[in-house]
Amino acid sequence: MIDPFGRAISYLRVSVTDRCDLRCVYCMSEDMTFVPRAQLLTLEELDRVCSTFVGLGVKKLRLTGGEPLVRKNVLSLFESLGRHLKTGALDELTLTTNGTQLDGAAERLRAAGVERINISLDSLDADRFKTITRWGNHAQVMDGIRAAKASGLKVKINVVALRDVNEDEFDDMVAWCGREGFDLVFIETMPMGDIDGDRTDQYLPLSVVRARLANRWTMSAIPDNTGGPARYMRVAETGGRVGFITPMTHNFCESCNRVRLTCTGTLYMCLGQEDAADLRKPLRQSESNAPLIAAIHEAIGRKPKGHDFIIDRRHSRPAVGRHMSVTGG
Ligand code: SAM
Ligand code: SF4
């Protein structure tokens, strides 16, 4: 699958549910309306769409959400998709999770063939974690992180950089991740979906974060070998890696290799644009995958060049109306 700008599409992210057991302030409002369960693709349908993408050249699958691990029986989806790792058709099966359910899931994920996972953790402080996530229990997430490590999963910690909220903890995060052997990735807030507060107040450019970290740590750039949007630095003191995802200050769209599927079967060709293709209809139209494959090719053929995210006082409305939890981060 090659898009109109010559980019090969080899990465599919799937939001298996838009629901979540947390309400992070930058991601959701407290009172969210979710997709009615009847509109969800079944786990079997999700497997069929994912497997079709694998047949078309997708080498990396990430299940996300919402919180992927709150979807009932989702571990069976990981287990069935794991067959593509065994045949070599798929290079990587992974997930992004808030960690709340990991304690009971890590072993099965590892057994299904998952090797690396991204866990979101915006604070090492229990009270602050509660403020950021509204409903979160820090100890529960730390148990999940420990279980992931113990089961042999490689862990990457995602931190959304929030002005005046967690910016004083970043040195501690670098030290903690260094000790634990976790990669650490900082993310800028993106203007997606209505939240209760004003995003301009939360937005902290990572250029600032990076400059501050450089006062404390010896950081050297390492070549980006993940093909993803993060730019990685090696921290000499810990030996660990710290990445920066800067959708706002640095536009990474030119190397974008991914598309995103929602839990209702809508394919978004760009996280930051509204254009989408319905795959549920062609999926359900026939037992043959031909209509689905045709719809996927048609959609890839209109993948846009990039996003137009802007956060400032004049652009107080989100760039796209849907929340990150719809298309998955
Ligand atoms: N619930 C899971 C989690 O939190 O890891 C997976 C889904 S969550 C939408 C995926 C990632 O997107 C998380 O790391 C989260 O911090 C990030 N995220 C959510 N809303 C965001 C926003 N508006 N801007 C930047 N990152 C966001
Ligand atoms: Fe839930 Fe993840 Fe969004 Fe937080 S960032 S509200 S954990 S989907």
Short mmCIF file of C-alpha atoms and ligand atoms in Angstrom, two decimals:
data_model
loop_
_atom_site.label_atom_id
_atom_site.label_comp_id
_atom_site.label_asym_id
_atom_site.label_seq_id
_atom_site.Cartn_x
_atom_site.Cartn_y
_atom_site.Cartn_z
CA MET A 1 0.00 0.00 0.00
CA ILE A 2 1.66 3.21 -1.21
CA ASP A 3 -0.07 6.54 -0.62
CA PRO A 4 -0.15 9.50 -3.04
CA PHE A 5 2.97 10.97 -1.40
CA GLY A 6 5.00 7.80 -1.92
CA ARG A 7 4.77 6.67 1.72
CA ALA A 8 4.45 2.91 2.24
CA ILE A 9 1.73 2.09 4.76
CA SER A 10 3.04 -0.66 7.03
CA TYR A 11 1.55 0.23 10.41
CA LEU A 12 -2.06 -0.05 11.60
CA ARG A 13 -3.30 1.27 14.91
CA VAL A 14 -6.63 0.00 16.10
CA SER A 15 -8.74 1.61 18.78
CA VAL A 16 -10.55 -1.49 20.03
CA THR A 17 -12.81 0.57 22.30
CA ASP A 18 -13.33 4.29 22.87
CA ARG A 19 -14.16 3.58 26.52
CA CYS A 20 -11.73 4.00 29.38
CA ASP A 21 -11.54 3.51 33.11
CA LEU A 22 -9.68 6.84 33.49
CA ARG A 23 -10.50 10.40 32.45
CA CYS A 24 -7.14 12.09 31.81
CA VAL A 25 -7.69 15.83 31.73
CA TYR A 26 -5.97 16.40 28.37
CA CYS A 27 -7.76 13.47 26.71
CA MET A 28 -11.38 13.37 27.85
CA SER A 29 -14.00 15.43 29.57
CA GLU A 30 -15.32 13.85 32.76
CA ASP A 31 -18.71 13.24 31.24
CA MET A 32 -18.11 11.42 27.97
CA THR A 33 -20.59 9.92 25.52
CA PHE A 34 -19.26 6.67 24.12
CA VAL A 35 -20.19 4.69 21.03
CA PRO A 36 -23.17 2.39 21.78
CA ARG A 37 -21.90 -1.18 22.16
CA ALA A 38 -24.14 -2.36 19.32
CA GLN A 39 -22.08 -0.32 16.84
CA LEU A 40 -18.76 -1.93 17.74
CA LEU A 41 -17.00 -4.33 15.44
CA THR A 42 -16.92 -7.73 17.12
CA LEU A 43 -13.55 -9.18 18.08
CA GLU A 44 -13.87 -11.57 15.14
CA GLU A 45 -14.49 -8.64 12.79
CA LEU A 46 -11.53 -6.75 14.23
CA ASP A 47 -9.39 -9.82 13.62
CA ARG A 48 -10.63 -10.01 10.05
CA VAL A 49 -9.88 -6.35 9.28
CA CYS A 50 -6.45 -6.53 10.94
CA SER A 51 -5.61 -9.74 9.11
CA THR A 52 -6.66 -8.17 5.81
CA PHE A 53 -4.31 -5.26 6.47
CA VAL A 54 -1.53 -7.73 7.30
CA GLY A 55 -2.21 -9.43 3.97
CA LEU A 56 -1.82 -6.04 2.28
CA GLY A 57 1.59 -5.36 3.81
CA VAL A 58 1.03 -4.09 7.36
CA LYS A 59 3.99 -5.29 9.46
CA LYS A 60 3.13 -3.63 12.75
CA LEU A 61 -0.18 -3.69 14.63
CA ARG A 62 -0.88 -1.64 17.74
CA LEU A 63 -4.09 -2.09 19.70
CA THR A 64 -5.05 1.00 21.63
CA GLY A 65 -8.15 2.94 22.66
CA GLY A 66 -9.65 4.28 24.87
CA GLU A 67 -8.20 1.69 27.16
CA PRO A 68 -7.70 -1.50 25.11
CA LEU A 69 -7.59 -3.75 28.18
CA VAL A 70 -11.10 -2.77 29.31
CA ARG A 71 -12.61 -4.35 26.18
CA LYS A 72 -14.10 -7.69 27.20
CA ASN A 73 -12.05 -10.69 26.02
CA VAL A 74 -9.55 -8.48 24.24
CA LEU A 75 -6.75 -10.86 25.22
CA SER A 76 -8.29 -13.44 22.91
CA LEU A 77 -7.87 -10.94 20.05
CA PHE A 78 -4.17 -10.60 20.88
CA GLU A 79 -3.93 -14.39 20.99
CA SER A 80 -5.57 -14.86 17.61
CA LEU A 81 -3.57 -12.05 15.95
CA GLY A 82 -0.40 -13.64 17.34
CA ARG A 83 -0.67 -16.24 14.57
CA HIS A 84 0.64 -13.64 12.09
CA LEU A 85 3.81 -13.27 14.15
CA LYS A 86 4.37 -17.02 13.94
CA THR A 87 4.09 -17.03 10.15
CA GLY A 88 6.36 -13.99 9.88
CA ALA A 89 3.66 -11.96 8.09
CA LEU A 90 3.66 -9.52 11.02
CA ASP A 91 6.81 -8.12 12.65
CA GLU A 92 5.22 -6.66 15.75
CA LEU A 93 2.01 -6.86 17.76
CA THR A 94 1.80 -4.34 20.55
CA LEU A 95 -0.46 -2.08 22.59
CA THR A 96 -0.69 1.25 24.34
CA THR A 97 -2.28 1.02 27.77
CA ASN A 98 -2.84 3.05 30.90
CA GLY A 99 -1.61 0.05 32.88
CA THR A 100 -4.60 -0.33 35.22
CA GLN A 101 -5.42 -3.88 34.05
CA LEU A 102 -1.89 -5.03 33.28
CA ASP A 103 -1.32 -6.93 36.47
CA GLY A 104 -3.74 -9.60 35.30
CA ALA A 105 -2.92 -9.38 31.60
CA ALA A 106 0.85 -9.08 31.19
CA GLU A 107 1.63 -12.80 31.15
CA ARG A 108 -1.02 -13.57 28.54
CA LEU A 109 0.08 -10.66 26.37
CA ARG A 110 3.65 -11.90 26.46
CA ALA A 111 2.51 -15.43 25.65
CA ALA A 112 0.49 -14.09 22.70
CA GLY A 113 3.72 -12.75 21.19
CA VAL A 114 3.69 -9.15 22.43
CA GLU A 115 7.27 -8.11 23.16
CA ARG A 116 7.06 -4.38 23.85
CA ILE A 117 4.31 -2.22 25.28
CA ASN A 118 3.73 1.47 25.81
CA ILE A 119 2.36 2.42 29.20
CA SER A 120 1.12 5.93 29.89
CA LEU A 121 2.18 7.41 33.21
CA ASP A 122 2.11 11.18 33.60
CA SER A 123 3.26 11.37 37.21
CA LEU A 124 5.23 9.38 39.77
CA ASP A 125 3.26 11.05 42.54
CA ALA A 126 0.03 9.32 43.60
CA ASP A 127 -1.96 12.49 44.35
CA ARG A 128 -0.88 14.21 41.22
CA PHE A 129 -1.60 11.10 39.17
CA LYS A 130 -5.13 11.19 40.55
CA THR A 131 -5.52 14.85 39.60
CA ILE A 132 -4.35 14.21 36.03
CA THR A 133 -6.35 11.02 35.44
CA ARG A 134 -9.32 12.07 37.64
CA TRP A 135 -10.13 8.42 38.48
CA GLY A 136 -6.74 6.71 38.52
CA ASN A 137 -5.12 4.65 41.26
CA HIS A 138 -1.36 5.08 41.08
CA ALA A 139 -0.53 1.94 43.05
CA GLN A 140 -2.63 -0.19 40.70
CA VAL A 141 -0.76 1.17 37.67
CA MET A 142 2.61 0.66 39.34
CA ASP A 143 1.60 -2.97 40.01
CA GLY A 144 0.74 -3.26 36.33
CA ILE A 145 4.10 -1.84 35.30
CA ARG A 146 5.90 -4.27 37.61
CA ALA A 147 3.91 -7.18 36.19
CA ALA A 148 4.81 -6.13 32.65
CA LYS A 149 8.48 -6.00 33.50
CA ALA A 150 8.35 -9.32 35.37
CA SER A 151 6.73 -11.06 32.42
CA GLY A 152 9.55 -9.99 30.15
CA LEU A 153 7.76 -7.23 28.24
CA LYS A 154 9.94 -4.29 27.19
CA VAL A 155 8.31 -1.17 28.59
CA LYS A 156 8.14 2.32 27.15
CA ILE A 157 6.64 4.98 29.40
CA ASN A 158 4.61 7.72 27.69
CA VAL A 159 4.41 11.06 29.47
CA VAL A 160 2.28 13.92 28.21
CA ALA A 161 4.14 17.13 29.09
CA LEU A 162 1.72 19.42 30.89
CA ARG A 163 2.63 22.95 31.83
CA ASP A 164 2.40 23.64 35.60
CA VAL A 165 1.18 20.07 36.17
CA ASN A 166 4.04 17.58 35.84
CA GLU A 167 6.90 19.63 34.41
CA ASP A 168 8.87 19.57 37.68
CA GLU A 169 9.05 15.73 37.62
CA PHE A 170 10.80 15.12 34.34
CA ASP A 171 14.28 14.70 35.82
CA ASP A 172 12.86 12.15 38.28
CA MET A 173 11.15 10.34 35.40
CA VAL A 174 14.42 10.11 33.46
CA ALA A 175 16.18 8.73 36.54
CA TRP A 176 13.39 6.23 37.35
CA CYS A 177 13.09 4.93 33.79
CA GLY A 178 16.88 4.68 33.61
CA ARG A 179 16.91 2.53 36.76
CA GLU A 180 14.05 0.33 35.58
CA GLY A 181 15.40 -0.11 32.06
CA PHE A 182 12.36 1.57 30.47
CA ASP A 183 12.40 3.88 27.47
CA LEU A 184 10.74 7.21 28.19
CA VAL A 185 8.83 9.26 25.65
CA PHE A 186 7.51 12.77 26.13
CA ILE A 187 4.46 13.86 24.11
CA GLU A 188 3.05 17.32 23.42
CA THR A 189 -0.67 17.80 23.96
CA MET A 190 -2.60 17.76 20.71
CA PRO A 191 -5.84 19.67 20.13
CA MET A 192 -8.25 16.75 19.73
CA GLY A 193 -11.82 16.72 21.02
CA ASP A 194 -13.46 18.93 23.61
CA ILE A 195 -12.07 18.65 27.12
CA ASP A 196 -13.31 20.50 30.19
CA GLY A 197 -10.39 22.95 30.40
CA ASP A 198 -8.41 25.18 28.06
CA ARG A 199 -5.61 23.40 26.22
CA THR A 200 -3.56 26.53 25.83
CA ASP A 201 -3.00 26.35 29.59
CA GLN A 202 -1.66 22.78 29.36
CA TYR A 203 0.51 23.06 26.29
CA LEU A 204 4.23 22.85 26.97
CA PRO A 205 6.53 22.75 23.93
CA LEU A 206 9.01 19.89 24.14
CA SER A 207 11.79 22.16 22.91
CA VAL A 208 11.57 23.68 26.40
CA VAL A 209 11.51 20.27 28.10
CA ARG A 210 14.51 19.10 26.14
CA ALA A 211 16.55 22.19 26.90
CA ARG A 212 15.82 21.82 30.62
CA LEU A 213 16.73 18.13 30.65
CA ALA A 214 20.01 18.99 28.95
CA ASN A 215 20.93 21.07 32.03
CA ARG A 216 20.86 17.97 34.18
CA TRP A 217 21.63 15.08 31.80
CA THR A 218 24.21 14.44 29.10
CA MET A 219 22.05 13.68 26.10
CA SER A 220 23.17 12.75 22.62
CA ALA A 221 21.00 12.22 19.57
CA ILE A 222 20.65 8.65 18.35
CA PRO A 223 19.51 7.84 14.84
CA ASP A 224 15.81 7.21 14.65
CA ASN A 225 15.54 3.51 13.93
CA THR A 226 11.91 3.02 14.90
CA GLY A 227 10.44 4.72 11.84
CA GLY A 228 8.08 6.46 14.25
CA PRO A 229 7.53 10.10 15.12
CA ALA A 230 9.74 10.08 18.24
CA ARG A 231 13.22 11.59 18.09
CA TYR A 232 15.45 9.69 20.54
CA MET A 233 18.35 10.82 22.72
CA ARG A 234 20.69 8.62 24.76
CA VAL A 235 21.16 9.68 28.38
CA ALA A 236 24.80 9.05 29.28
CA GLU A 237 24.22 8.89 33.06
CA THR A 238 21.51 6.19 32.89
CA GLY A 239 22.28 4.53 29.56
CA GLY A 240 18.55 4.87 28.79
CA ARG A 241 16.71 6.38 25.85
CA VAL A 242 14.46 9.42 26.00
CA GLY A 243 12.21 10.25 23.05
CA PHE A 244 10.27 13.34 22.11
CA ILE A 245 7.07 13.33 20.07
CA THR A 246 6.53 16.85 18.88
CA PRO A 247 3.50 17.04 16.63
CA MET A 248 3.10 20.71 17.45
CA THR A 249 6.65 22.03 17.14
CA HIS A 250 8.01 19.63 14.56
CA ASN A 251 5.91 18.23 11.79
CA PHE A 252 6.74 14.56 11.33
CA CYS A 253 4.16 13.81 8.66
CA GLU A 254 6.62 13.37 5.79
CA SER A 255 7.64 9.95 7.09
CA CYS A 256 4.17 8.83 8.25
CA ASN A 257 3.65 5.11 7.61
CA ARG A 258 0.41 4.56 9.52
CA VAL A 259 -3.36 4.60 9.38
CA ARG A 260 -5.88 4.24 12.20
CA LEU A 261 -9.00 2.16 12.61
CA THR A 262 -11.73 2.95 15.13
CA CYS A 263 -13.75 0.39 17.06
CA THR A 264 -16.66 0.94 14.66
CA GLY A 265 -14.58 0.20 11.59
CA THR A 266 -13.87 3.74 10.44
CA LEU A 267 -10.42 4.21 8.94
CA TYR A 268 -8.69 7.54 9.52
CA MET A 269 -5.79 8.18 7.22
CA CYS A 270 -4.43 10.97 9.47
CA LEU A 271 -4.70 11.58 13.21
CA GLY A 272 -5.12 15.30 12.57
CA GLN A 273 -7.67 15.33 9.73
CA GLU A 274 -11.39 14.57 9.57
CA ASP A 275 -11.38 12.55 6.34
CA ALA A 276 -12.25 8.88 6.95
CA ALA A 277 -13.43 5.75 5.18
CA ASP A 278 -16.08 3.33 6.43
CA LEU A 279 -14.74 -0.23 6.38
CA ARG A 280 -17.61 -1.76 8.36
CA LYS A 281 -19.99 -1.73 5.41
CA PRO A 282 -17.65 -3.50 2.94
CA LEU A 283 -16.63 -5.86 5.75
CA ARG A 284 -20.22 -6.92 6.42
CA GLN A 285 -21.31 -6.80 2.79
CA SER A 286 -19.72 -10.08 1.81
CA GLU A 287 -17.91 -13.10 3.19
CA SER A 288 -15.23 -12.41 0.63
CA ASN A 289 -12.64 -9.79 1.58
CA ALA A 290 -12.67 -8.28 -1.91
CA PRO A 291 -14.95 -5.30 -1.09
CA LEU A 292 -12.94 -4.60 2.08
CA ILE A 293 -9.64 -4.68 0.18
CA ALA A 294 -11.04 -2.34 -2.48
CA ALA A 295 -12.23 0.09 0.22
CA ILE A 296 -8.81 0.03 1.91
CA HIS A 297 -6.98 0.77 -1.35
CA GLU A 298 -9.40 3.59 -2.13
CA ALA A 299 -8.82 5.09 1.34
CA ILE A 300 -5.01 4.85 1.19
CA GLY A 301 -5.27 6.63 -2.15
CA ARG A 302 -6.48 9.74 -0.35
CA LYS A 303 -4.17 9.79 2.66
CA PRO A 304 -3.46 13.49 3.21
CA LYS A 305 -0.03 15.05 3.30
CA GLY A 306 -0.22 15.97 6.98
CA HIS A 307 -2.06 17.53 9.89
CA ASP A 308 -2.72 21.21 10.69
CA PHE A 309 -2.52 21.22 14.49
CA ILE A 310 -2.24 24.66 16.07
CA ILE A 311 -2.68 25.55 19.74
CA ASP A 312 -2.89 29.22 20.60
CA ARG A 313 -5.42 31.66 22.00
CA ARG A 314 -6.94 32.35 18.58
CA HIS A 315 -7.38 28.62 17.90
CA SER A 316 -9.23 27.63 21.04
CA ARG A 317 -11.34 25.02 19.26
CA PRO A 318 -9.87 21.54 18.76
CA ALA A 319 -8.31 20.94 15.32
CA VAL A 320 -10.40 17.79 15.01
CA GLY A 321 -13.65 17.19 16.86
CA ARG A 322 -13.00 13.61 17.88
CA HIS A 323 -11.03 12.70 20.98
CA MET A 324 -7.71 10.88 20.88
CA SER A 325 -9.52 7.88 22.39
CA VAL A 326 -11.53 7.43 19.18
CA THR A 327 -8.55 6.90 16.92
CA GLY A 328 -6.07 5.91 19.60
CA GLY A 329 -2.76 7.54 20.44
N1 SAM B 1 -5.63 4.47 27.33
C1 SAM B 1 -4.35 4.15 26.79
C2 SAM B 1 -3.26 5.02 27.36
O1 SAM B 1 -3.57 6.04 28.00
O2 SAM B 1 -2.10 4.70 27.17
C3 SAM B 1 -4.28 4.18 25.27
C4 SAM B 1 -5.01 5.27 24.57
S1 SAM B 1 -4.41 6.92 24.89
C5 SAM B 1 -5.53 7.87 23.89
C6 SAM B 1 -2.88 6.87 24.00
C7 SAM B 1 -1.88 7.98 24.31
O3 SAM B 1 -2.41 9.20 23.86
C8 SAM B 1 -1.59 8.15 25.80
O4 SAM B 1 -0.18 8.12 26.00
C9 SAM B 1 -2.13 9.50 26.11
O5 SAM B 1 -1.38 10.12 27.11
C10 SAM B 1 -2.07 10.21 24.79
N2 SAM B 1 -3.03 11.30 24.61
C11 SAM B 1 -4.36 11.31 24.83
N3 SAM B 1 -4.91 12.50 24.50
C12 SAM B 1 -3.89 13.27 24.05
C13 SAM B 1 -3.81 14.59 23.55
N4 SAM B 1 -4.88 15.37 23.42
N5 SAM B 1 -2.59 15.05 23.18
C14 SAM B 1 -1.49 14.25 23.28
N6 SAM B 1 -1.50 13.00 23.74
C15 SAM B 1 -2.69 12.50 24.12
FE1 SF4 B 2 -8.04 6.90 29.04
FE2 SF4 B 2 -5.68 6.80 27.84
FE3 SF4 B 2 -7.34 8.87 27.41
FE4 SF4 B 2 -6.19 8.61 29.79
S1 SF4 B 2 -5.14 8.97 27.83
S2 SF4 B 2 -8.37 9.05 29.41
S3 SF4 B 2 -6.07 6.46 30.02
S4 SF4 B 2 -7.69 6.82 26.83
#
